[in-house]
PDB file of C-alpha atoms and ligand atoms in Angstrom:
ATOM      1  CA  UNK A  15     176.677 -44.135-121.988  1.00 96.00           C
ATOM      2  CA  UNK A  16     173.936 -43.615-119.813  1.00 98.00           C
ATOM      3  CA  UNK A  17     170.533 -41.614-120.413  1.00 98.00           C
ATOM      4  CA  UNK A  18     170.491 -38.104-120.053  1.00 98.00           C
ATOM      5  CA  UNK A  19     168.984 -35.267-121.450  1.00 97.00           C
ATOM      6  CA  UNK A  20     169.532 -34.720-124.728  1.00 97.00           C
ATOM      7  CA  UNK A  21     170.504 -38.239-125.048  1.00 98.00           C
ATOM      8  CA  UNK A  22     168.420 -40.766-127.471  1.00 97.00           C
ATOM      9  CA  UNK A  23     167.621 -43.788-126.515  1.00 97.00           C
ATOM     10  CA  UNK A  24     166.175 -46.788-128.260  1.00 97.00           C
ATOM     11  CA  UNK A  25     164.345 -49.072-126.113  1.00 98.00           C
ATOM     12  CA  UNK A  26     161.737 -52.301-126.157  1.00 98.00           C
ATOM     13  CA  UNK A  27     158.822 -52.137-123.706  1.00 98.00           C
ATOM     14  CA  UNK A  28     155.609 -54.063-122.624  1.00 98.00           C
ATOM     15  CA  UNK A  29     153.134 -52.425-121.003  1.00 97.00           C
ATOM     16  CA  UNK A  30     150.608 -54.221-118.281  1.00 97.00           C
ATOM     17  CA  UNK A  31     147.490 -53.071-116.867  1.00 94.00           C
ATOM     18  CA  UNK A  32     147.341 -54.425-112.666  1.00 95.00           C
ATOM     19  CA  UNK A  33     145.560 -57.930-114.257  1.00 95.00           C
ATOM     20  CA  UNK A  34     148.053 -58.516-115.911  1.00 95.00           C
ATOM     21  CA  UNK A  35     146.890 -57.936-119.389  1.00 95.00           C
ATOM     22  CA  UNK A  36     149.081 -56.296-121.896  1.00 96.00           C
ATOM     23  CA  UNK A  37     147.968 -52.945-123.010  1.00 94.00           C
ATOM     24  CA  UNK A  38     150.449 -52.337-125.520  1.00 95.00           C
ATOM     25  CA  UNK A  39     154.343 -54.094-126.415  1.00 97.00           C
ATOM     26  CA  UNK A  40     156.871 -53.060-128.811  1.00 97.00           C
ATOM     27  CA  UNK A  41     157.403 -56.733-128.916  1.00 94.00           C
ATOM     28  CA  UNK A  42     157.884 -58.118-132.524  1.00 94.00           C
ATOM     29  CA  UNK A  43     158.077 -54.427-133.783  1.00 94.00           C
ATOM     30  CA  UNK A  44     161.094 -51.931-134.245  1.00 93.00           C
ATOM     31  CA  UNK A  45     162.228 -50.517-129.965  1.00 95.00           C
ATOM     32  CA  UNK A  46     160.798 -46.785-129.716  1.00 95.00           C
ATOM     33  CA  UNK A  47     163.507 -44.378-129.950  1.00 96.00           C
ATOM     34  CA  UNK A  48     163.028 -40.689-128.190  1.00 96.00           C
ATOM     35  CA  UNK A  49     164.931 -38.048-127.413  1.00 97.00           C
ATOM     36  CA  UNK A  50     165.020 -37.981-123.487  1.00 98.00           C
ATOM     37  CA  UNK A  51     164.638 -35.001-121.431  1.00 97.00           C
ATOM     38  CA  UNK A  52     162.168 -33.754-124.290  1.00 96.00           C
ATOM     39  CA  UNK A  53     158.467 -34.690-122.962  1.00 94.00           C
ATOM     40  CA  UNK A  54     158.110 -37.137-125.948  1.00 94.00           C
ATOM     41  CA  UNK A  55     157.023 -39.654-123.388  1.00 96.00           C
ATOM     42  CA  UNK A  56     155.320 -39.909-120.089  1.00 96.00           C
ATOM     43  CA  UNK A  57     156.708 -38.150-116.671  1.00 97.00           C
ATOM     44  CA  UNK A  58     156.655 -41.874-115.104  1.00 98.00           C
ATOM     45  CA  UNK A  59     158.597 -42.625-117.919  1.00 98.00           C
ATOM     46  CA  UNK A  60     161.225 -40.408-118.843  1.00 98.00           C
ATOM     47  CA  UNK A  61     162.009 -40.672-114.977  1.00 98.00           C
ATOM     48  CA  UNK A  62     162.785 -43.897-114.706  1.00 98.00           C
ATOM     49  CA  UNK A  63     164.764 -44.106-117.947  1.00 98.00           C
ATOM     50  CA  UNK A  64     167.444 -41.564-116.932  1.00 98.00           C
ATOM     51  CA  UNK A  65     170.233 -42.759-116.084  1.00 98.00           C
ATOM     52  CA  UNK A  66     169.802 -46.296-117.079  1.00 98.00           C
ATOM     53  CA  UNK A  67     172.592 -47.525-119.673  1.00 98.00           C
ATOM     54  CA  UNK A  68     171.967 -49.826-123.082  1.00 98.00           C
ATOM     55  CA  UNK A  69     171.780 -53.618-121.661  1.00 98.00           C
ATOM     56  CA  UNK A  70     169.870 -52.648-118.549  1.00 98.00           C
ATOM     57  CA  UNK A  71     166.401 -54.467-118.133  1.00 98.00           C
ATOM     58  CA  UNK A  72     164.143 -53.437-115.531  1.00 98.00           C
ATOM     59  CA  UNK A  73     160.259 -52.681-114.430  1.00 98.00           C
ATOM     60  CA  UNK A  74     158.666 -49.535-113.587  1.00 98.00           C
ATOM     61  CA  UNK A  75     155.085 -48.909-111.762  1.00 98.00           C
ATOM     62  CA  UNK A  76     153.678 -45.795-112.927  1.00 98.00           C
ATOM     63  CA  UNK A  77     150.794 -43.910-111.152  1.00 97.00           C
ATOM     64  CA  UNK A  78     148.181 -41.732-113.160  1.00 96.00           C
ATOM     65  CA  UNK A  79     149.650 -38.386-111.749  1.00 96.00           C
ATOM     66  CA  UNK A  80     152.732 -39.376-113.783  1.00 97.00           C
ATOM     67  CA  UNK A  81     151.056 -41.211-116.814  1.00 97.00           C
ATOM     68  CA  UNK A  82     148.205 -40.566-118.470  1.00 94.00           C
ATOM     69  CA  UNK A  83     146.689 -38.504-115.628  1.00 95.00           C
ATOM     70  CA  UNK A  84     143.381 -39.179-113.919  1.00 96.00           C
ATOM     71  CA  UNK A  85     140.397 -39.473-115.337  1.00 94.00           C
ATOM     72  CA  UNK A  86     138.121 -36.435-115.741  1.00 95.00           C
ATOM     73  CA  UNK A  87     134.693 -36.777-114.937  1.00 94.00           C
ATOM     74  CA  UNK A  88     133.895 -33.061-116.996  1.00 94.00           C
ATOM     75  CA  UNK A  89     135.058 -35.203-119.767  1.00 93.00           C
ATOM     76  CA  UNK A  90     132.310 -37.420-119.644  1.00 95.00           C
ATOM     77  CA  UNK A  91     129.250 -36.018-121.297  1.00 94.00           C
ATOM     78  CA  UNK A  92     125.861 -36.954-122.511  1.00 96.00           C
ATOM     79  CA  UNK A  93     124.505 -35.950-125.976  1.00 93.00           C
ATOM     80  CA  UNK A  94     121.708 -36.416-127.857  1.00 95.00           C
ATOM     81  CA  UNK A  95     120.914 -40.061-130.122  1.00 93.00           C
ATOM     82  CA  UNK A  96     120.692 -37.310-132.620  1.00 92.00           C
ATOM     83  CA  UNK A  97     123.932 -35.631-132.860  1.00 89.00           C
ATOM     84  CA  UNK A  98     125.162 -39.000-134.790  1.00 89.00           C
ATOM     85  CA  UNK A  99     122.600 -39.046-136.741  1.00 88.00           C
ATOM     86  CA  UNK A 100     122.068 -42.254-138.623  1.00 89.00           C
ATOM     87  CA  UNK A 101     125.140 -44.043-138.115  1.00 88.00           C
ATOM     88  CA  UNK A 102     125.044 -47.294-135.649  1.00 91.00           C
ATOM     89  CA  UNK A 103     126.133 -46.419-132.196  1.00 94.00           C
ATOM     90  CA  UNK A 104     127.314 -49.308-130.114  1.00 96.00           C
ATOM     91  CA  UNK A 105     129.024 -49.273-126.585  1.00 96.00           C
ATOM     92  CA  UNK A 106     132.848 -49.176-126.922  1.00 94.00           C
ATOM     93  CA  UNK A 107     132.952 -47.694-130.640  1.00 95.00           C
ATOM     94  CA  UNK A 108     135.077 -44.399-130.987  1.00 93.00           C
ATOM     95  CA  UNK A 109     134.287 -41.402-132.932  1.00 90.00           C
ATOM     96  CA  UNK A 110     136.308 -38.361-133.640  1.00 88.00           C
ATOM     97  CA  UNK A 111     134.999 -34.844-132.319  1.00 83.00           C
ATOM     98  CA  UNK A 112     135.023 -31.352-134.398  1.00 81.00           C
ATOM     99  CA  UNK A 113     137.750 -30.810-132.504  1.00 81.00           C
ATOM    100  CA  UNK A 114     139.739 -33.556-133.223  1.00 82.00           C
ATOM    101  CA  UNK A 115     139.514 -35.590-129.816  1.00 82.00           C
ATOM    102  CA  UNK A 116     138.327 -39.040-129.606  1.00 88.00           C
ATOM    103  CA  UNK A 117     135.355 -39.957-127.421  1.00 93.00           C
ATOM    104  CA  UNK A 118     134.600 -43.524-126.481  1.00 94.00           C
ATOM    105  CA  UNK A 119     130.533 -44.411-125.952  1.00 96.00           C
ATOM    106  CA  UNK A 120     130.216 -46.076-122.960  1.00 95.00           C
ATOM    107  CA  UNK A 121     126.360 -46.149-122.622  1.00 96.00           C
ATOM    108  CA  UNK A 122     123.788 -45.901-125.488  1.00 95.00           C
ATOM    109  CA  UNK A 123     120.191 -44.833-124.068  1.00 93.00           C
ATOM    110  CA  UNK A 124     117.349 -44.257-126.514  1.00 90.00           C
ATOM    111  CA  UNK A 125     117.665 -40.783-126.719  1.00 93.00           C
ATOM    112  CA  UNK A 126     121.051 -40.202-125.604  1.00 95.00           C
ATOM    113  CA  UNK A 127     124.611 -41.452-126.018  1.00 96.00           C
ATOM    114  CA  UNK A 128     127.360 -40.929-123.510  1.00 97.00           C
ATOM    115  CA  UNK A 129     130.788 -40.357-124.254  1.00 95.00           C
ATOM    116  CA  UNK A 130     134.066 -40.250-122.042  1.00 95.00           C
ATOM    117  CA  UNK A 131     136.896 -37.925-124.149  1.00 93.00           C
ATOM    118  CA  UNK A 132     139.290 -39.218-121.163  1.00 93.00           C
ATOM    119  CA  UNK A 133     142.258 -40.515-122.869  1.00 90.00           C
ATOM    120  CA  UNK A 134     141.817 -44.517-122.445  1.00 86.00           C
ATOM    121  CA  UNK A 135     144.718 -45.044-120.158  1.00 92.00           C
ATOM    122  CA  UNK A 136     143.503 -42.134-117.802  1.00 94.00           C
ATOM    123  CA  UNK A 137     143.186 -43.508-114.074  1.00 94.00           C
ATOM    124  CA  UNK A 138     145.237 -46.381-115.233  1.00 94.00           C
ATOM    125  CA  UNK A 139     148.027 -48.090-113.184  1.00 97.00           C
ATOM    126  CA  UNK A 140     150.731 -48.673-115.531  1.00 97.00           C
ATOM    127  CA  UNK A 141     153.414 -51.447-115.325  1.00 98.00           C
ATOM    128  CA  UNK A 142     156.189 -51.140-118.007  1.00 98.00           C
ATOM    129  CA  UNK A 143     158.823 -54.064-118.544  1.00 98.00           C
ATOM    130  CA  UNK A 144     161.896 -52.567-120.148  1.00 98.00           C
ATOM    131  CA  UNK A 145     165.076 -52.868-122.022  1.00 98.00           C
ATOM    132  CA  UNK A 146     167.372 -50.281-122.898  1.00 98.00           C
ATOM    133  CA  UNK A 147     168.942 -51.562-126.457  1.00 98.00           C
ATOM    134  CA  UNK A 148     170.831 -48.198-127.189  1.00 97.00           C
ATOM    135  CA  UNK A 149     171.744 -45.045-126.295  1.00 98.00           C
ATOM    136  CA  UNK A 150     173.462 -42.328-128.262  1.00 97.00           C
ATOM    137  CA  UNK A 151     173.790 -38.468-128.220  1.00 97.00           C
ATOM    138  CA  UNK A 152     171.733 -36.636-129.906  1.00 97.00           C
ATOM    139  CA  UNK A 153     172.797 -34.450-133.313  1.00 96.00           C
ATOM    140  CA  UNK A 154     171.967 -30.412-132.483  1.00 96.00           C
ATOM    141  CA  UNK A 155     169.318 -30.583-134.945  1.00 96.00           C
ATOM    142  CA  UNK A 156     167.205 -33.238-133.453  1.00 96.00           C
ATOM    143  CA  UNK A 157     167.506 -31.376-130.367  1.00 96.00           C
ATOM    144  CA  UNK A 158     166.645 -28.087-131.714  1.00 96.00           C
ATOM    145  CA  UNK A 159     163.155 -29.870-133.258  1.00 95.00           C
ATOM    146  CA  UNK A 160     162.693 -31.866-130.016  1.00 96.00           C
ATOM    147  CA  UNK A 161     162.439 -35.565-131.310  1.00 95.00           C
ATOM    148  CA  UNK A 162     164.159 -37.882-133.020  1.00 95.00           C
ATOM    149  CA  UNK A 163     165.544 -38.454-136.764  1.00 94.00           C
ATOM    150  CA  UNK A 164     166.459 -41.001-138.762  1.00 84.00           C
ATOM    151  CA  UNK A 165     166.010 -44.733-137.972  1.00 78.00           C
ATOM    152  CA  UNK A 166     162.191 -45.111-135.386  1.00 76.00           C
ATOM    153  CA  UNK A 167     162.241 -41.580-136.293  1.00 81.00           C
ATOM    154  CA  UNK A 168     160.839 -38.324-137.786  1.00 82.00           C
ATOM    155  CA  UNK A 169     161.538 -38.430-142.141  1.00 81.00           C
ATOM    156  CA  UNK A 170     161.504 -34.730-142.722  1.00 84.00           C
TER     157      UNK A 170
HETATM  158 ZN1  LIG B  15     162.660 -32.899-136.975  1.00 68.32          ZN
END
């Protein structure tokens, strides 16, 4: 059976940045299942999943336009030392906005703090090492919700 929309798939992935360092690996955890053809993962992605078949292992180079976008300069702002009032602010640490994003500091001036609410694999090259474990259809009601239930899925 090969993946197609409406299909789920289970697979294992690791996930390099050009260095060579790993950015993220479902490696000693459960594969990710998704329902394809759904948007539940990157364009890059979901691309060059479809029509691969359980058993097939294979690498994919993914550009921003078709992961995590590129960054957004508007999304890096400045505001004042003040706004986090007396907490510690250190470069790197992440805080949560009113609106629910999350900002990363990436310079701490004495009367200012900037933030970038890019996500962190904006402008990122990504390099995905893959392996398709399964593939099944998927029941009418996962596809009516849009993601998958059951095992690596939604409990609802
Ligand atoms: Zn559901």
């Amino acid at each position: 059976m090969q993946i197609t929309k409406n299909k789920v798939a289970a697979i294992h992935y690791t996930l390099r940045d050009n260095d060579g360092n790993i950015i993220d690996t479902s490696d000693g955890r459960d594969p990710l299942h998704y329902l394809h053809g759904a948007g539940n993962l990157i364009l890059g992605m979901e691309e060059g999943l479809e029509g691969k078949a359980k058993g097939d292992k294979f690498q994919l180079k993914i550009s921003p336009d078709k992961g995590y976008g590129e960054k957004d300069p508007n999304m890096v702002q400045k505001v004042p030392r003040s706004a986090f009032g007396d907490q510690e602010v250190r470069k790197g640490m992440k805080f949560s906005t009113n609106q629910g994003n999350v900002v990363t500091v990436t310079e701490v001036g004495l009367d200012s703090v900037t933030v970038d609410a890019n996500h962190e694999l904006a402008g990122v090259e990504l390099n995905f090492d893959v392996e398709v474990m399964e593939v099944r259809n998927a029941t009418n009601e996962e596809i009516t919700h849009g993601h998958v239930h059951g095992p690596g899925g939604h409990h609802h």
